[in-house]
CSV table of C-alpha atoms in Angstrom, one decimal:
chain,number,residue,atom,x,y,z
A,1175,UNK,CA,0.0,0.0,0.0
A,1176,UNK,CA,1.1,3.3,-0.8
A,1177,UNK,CA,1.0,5.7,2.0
A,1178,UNK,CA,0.6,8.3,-0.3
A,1179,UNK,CA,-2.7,7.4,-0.8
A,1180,UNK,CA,-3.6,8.7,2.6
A,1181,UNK,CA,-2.4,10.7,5.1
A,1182,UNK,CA,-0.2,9.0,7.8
A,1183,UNK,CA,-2.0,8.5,11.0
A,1184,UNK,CA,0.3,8.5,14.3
A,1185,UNK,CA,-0.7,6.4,16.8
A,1186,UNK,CA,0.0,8.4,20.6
A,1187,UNK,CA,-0.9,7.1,23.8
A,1188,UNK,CA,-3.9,9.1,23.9
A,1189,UNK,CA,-5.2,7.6,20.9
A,1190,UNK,CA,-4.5,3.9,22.5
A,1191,UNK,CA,-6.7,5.2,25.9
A,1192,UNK,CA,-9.2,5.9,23.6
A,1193,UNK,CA,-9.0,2.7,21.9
A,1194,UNK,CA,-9.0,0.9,24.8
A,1195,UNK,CA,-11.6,3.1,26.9
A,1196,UNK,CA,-14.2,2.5,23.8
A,1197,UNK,CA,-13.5,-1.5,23.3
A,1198,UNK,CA,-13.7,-2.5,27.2
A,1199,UNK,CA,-13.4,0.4,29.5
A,1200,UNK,CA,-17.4,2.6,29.0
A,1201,UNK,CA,-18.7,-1.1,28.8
A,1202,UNK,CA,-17.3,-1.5,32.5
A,1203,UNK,CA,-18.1,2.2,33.4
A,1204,UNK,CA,-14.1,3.1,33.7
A,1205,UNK,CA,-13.2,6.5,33.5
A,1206,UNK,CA,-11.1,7.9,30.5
A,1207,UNK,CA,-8.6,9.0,33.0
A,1208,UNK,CA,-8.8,5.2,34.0
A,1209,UNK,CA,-7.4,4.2,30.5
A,1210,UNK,CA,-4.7,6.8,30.4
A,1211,UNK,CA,-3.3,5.8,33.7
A,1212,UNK,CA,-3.0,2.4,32.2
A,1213,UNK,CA,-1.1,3.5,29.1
A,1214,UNK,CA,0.6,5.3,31.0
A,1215,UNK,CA,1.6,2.7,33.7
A,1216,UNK,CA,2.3,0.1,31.0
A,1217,UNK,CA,4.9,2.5,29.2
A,1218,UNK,CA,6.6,3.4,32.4
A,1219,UNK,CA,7.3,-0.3,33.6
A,1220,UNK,CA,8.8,-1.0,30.1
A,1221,UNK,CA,10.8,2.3,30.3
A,1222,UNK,CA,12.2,1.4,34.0
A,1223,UNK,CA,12.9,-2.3,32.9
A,1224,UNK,CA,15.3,-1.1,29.4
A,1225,UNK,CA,16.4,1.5,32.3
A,1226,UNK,CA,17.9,-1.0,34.4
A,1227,UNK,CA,19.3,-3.1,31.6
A,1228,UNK,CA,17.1,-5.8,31.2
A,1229,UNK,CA,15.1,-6.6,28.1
A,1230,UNK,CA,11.4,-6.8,27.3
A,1231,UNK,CA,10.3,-9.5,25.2
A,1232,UNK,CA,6.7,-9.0,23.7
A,1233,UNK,CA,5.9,-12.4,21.7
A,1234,UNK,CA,4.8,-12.2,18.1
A,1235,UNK,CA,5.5,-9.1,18.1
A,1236,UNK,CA,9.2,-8.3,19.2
A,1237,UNK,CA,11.9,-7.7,21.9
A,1238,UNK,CA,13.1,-4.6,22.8
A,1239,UNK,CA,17.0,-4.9,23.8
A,1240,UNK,CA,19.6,-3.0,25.5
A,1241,UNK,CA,23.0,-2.7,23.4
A,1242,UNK,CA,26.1,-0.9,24.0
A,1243,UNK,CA,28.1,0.6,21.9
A,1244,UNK,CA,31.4,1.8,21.7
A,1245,UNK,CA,33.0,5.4,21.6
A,1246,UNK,CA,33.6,5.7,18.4
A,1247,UNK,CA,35.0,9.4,16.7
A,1248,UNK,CA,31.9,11.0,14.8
A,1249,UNK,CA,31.2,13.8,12.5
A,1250,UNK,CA,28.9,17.0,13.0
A,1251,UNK,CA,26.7,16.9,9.6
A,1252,UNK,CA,26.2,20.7,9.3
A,1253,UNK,CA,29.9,21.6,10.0
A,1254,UNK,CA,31.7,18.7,9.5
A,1255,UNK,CA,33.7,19.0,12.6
A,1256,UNK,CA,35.1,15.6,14.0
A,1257,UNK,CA,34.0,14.9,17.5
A,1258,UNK,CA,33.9,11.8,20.1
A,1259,UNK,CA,31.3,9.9,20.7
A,1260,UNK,CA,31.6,8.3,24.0
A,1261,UNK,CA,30.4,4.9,25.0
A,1262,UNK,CA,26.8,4.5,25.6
A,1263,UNK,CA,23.9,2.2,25.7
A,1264,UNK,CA,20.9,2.5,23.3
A,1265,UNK,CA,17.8,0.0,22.9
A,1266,UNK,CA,17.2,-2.0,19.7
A,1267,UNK,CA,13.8,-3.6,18.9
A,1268,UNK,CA,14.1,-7.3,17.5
A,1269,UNK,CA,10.5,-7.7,15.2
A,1270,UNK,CA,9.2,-11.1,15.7
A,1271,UNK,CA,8.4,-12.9,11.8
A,1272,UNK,CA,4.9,-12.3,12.8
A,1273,UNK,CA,5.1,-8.2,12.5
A,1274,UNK,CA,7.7,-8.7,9.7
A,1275,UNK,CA,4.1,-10.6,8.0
A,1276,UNK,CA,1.5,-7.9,9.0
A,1277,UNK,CA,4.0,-5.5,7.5
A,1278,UNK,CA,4.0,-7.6,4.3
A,1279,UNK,CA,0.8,-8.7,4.0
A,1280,UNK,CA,1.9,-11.9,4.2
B,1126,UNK,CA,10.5,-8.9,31.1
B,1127,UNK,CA,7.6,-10.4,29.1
B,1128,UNK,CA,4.2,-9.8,28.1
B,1129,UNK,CA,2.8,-12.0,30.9
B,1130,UNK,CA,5.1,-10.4,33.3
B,1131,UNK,CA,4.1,-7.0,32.6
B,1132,UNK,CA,0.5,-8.3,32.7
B,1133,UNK,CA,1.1,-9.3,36.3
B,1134,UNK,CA,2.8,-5.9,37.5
B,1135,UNK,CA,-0.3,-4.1,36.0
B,1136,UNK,CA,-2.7,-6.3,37.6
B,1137,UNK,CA,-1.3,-5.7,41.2
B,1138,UNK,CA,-0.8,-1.7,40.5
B,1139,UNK,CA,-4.5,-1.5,39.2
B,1140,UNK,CA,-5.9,-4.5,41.5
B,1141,UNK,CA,-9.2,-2.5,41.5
B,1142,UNK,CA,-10.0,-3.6,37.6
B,1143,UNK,CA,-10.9,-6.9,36.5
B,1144,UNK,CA,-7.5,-9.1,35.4
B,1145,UNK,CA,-9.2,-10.1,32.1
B,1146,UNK,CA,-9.9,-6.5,31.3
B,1147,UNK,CA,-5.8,-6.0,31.9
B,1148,UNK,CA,-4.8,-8.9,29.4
B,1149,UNK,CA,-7.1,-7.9,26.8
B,1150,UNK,CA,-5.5,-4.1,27.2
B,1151,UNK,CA,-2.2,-5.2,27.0
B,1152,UNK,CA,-2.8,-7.6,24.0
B,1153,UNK,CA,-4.8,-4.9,22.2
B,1154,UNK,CA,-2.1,-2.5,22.6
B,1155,UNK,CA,0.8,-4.4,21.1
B,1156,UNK,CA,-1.9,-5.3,18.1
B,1157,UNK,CA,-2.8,-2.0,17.3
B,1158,UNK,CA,0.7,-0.8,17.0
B,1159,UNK,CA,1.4,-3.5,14.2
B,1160,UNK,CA,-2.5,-3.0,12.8
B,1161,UNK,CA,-0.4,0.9,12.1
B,1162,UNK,CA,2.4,-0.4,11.2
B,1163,UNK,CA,0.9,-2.5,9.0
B,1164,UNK,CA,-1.8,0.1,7.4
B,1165,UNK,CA,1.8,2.7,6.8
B,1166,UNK,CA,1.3,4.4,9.8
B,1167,UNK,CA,4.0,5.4,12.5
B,1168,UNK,CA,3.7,4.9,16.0
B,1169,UNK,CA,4.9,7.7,18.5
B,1170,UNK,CA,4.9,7.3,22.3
B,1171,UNK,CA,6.9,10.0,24.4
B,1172,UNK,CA,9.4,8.8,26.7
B,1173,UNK,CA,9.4,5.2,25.1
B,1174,UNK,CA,10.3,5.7,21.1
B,1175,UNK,CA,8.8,5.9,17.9
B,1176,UNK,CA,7.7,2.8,15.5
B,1177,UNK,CA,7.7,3.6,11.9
B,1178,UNK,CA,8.0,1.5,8.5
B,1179,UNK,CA,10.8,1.3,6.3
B,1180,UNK,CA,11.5,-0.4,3.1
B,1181,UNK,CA,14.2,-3.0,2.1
B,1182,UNK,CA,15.5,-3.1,-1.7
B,1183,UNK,CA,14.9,-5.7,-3.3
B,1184,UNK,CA,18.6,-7.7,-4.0
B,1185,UNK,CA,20.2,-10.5,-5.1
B,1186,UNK,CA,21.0,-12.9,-2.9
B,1187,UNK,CA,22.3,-16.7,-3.0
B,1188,UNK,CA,21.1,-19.7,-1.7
B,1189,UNK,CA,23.9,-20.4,1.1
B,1190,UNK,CA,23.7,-24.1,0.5
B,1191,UNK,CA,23.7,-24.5,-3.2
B,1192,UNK,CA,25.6,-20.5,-4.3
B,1193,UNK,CA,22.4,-20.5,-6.6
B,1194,UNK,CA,21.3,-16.8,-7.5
B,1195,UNK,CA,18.2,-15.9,-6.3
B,1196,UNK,CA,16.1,-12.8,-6.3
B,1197,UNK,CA,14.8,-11.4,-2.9
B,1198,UNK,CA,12.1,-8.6,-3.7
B,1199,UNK,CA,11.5,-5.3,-2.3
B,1200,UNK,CA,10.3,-5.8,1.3
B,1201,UNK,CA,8.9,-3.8,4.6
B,1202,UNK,CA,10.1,-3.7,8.4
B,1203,UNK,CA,9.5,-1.8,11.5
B,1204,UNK,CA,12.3,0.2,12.4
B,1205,UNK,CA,12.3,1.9,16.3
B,1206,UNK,CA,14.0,4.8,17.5
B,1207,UNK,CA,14.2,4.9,21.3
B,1208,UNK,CA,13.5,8.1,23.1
B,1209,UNK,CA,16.0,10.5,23.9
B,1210,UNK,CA,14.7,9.6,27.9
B,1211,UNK,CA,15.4,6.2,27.7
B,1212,UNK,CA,19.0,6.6,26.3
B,1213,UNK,CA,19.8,9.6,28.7
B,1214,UNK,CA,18.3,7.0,32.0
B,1215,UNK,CA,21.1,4.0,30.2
B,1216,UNK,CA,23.8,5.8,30.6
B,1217,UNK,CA,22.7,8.3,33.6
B,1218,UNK,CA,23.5,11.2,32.0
């Protein structure tokens, strides 16, 4: 599919709530605020979790994984003035075959 | 961590809903990110990272067993940026 075709949508948190709050949460009389909290909370233990080093592992649909990388000497873009980039850690996502499908229709 | 496991932290933080309520939440959100994906969409949540789709050239590539040529078409994956957060909370800058 071409996205050309129609505008890109972006999927927020917000937008997730609201999912959520009209599938399961006004059939159980939850608040909005309820759903939000939720989102919220379910972002925050995955954030604190890559935080501490450890990975999170969704299945069939991918892990999220915490690399490190060396320093390596970089290059500013715009000026192209050399500097170092010191050692750091950055989180990769692993897609399951399963999200690799959706993506291709397969 | 795993799905299940994150299940179970949410359940005793919002012990107040029903558990099956919590699983389906957790289930639906991971779906509806690939349903975007999927559709061409991005994904963007703050502090976390951003979800968006990319596209692979198709190439030539050779059967590992037998060096025969074959040809691997154009395909799409999810590529993820993680927040500046998360990276800055790694390293405790």
């Amino acid at each position: 599919m071409k996205s050309s075709d129609k505008e890109i949508k972006t999927l927020t948190k917000a937008e997730l709530a609201a999912r959520l709050h009209d599938k399961y949460g006004s059939k159980r009389d939850l608040s909005k605020a309820t759903s939000m909290r939720f989102i919220e909370s379910l972002f925050q233990k995955m954030e604190k979790t890559l935080s501490s080093g450890e990975e999170v592992k969704i299945s069939s649909f991918g892990s999220f994984i915490v690399r490190k990388k060396r320093a390596r000497i970089g290059r500013n873009p715009k000026t192209g003035v050399e500097a170092k980039i010191s050692e750091r850690r950055v989180v990769t996502f692993r897609s399951s075959q399963a999200l690799k499908n959706d993506l291709n229709g397969i | 961590m795993t799905r299940s496991e994150i299940i179970e932290a949410l359940k005793q933080e919002f012990s107040h809903l029903p558990g099956t309520y919590i699983e389906k939440s957790v289930y639906e959100v991971f779906s509806c990110i690939a349903e975007t994906l999927a559709s061409g969409g991005r994904a963007e949540f703050r502090g976390f990272g951003a979800f968006g789709v990319k596209k692979r050239a198709p190439r030539v590539g050779r059967n590992p067993r037998t060096g025969k040529q074959v040809k691997v078409d154009a395909k799409m994956f999810p590529s993820f940026k993680c927040s500046r957060n998360l990276i800055n909370r790694l390293n405790k800058w």
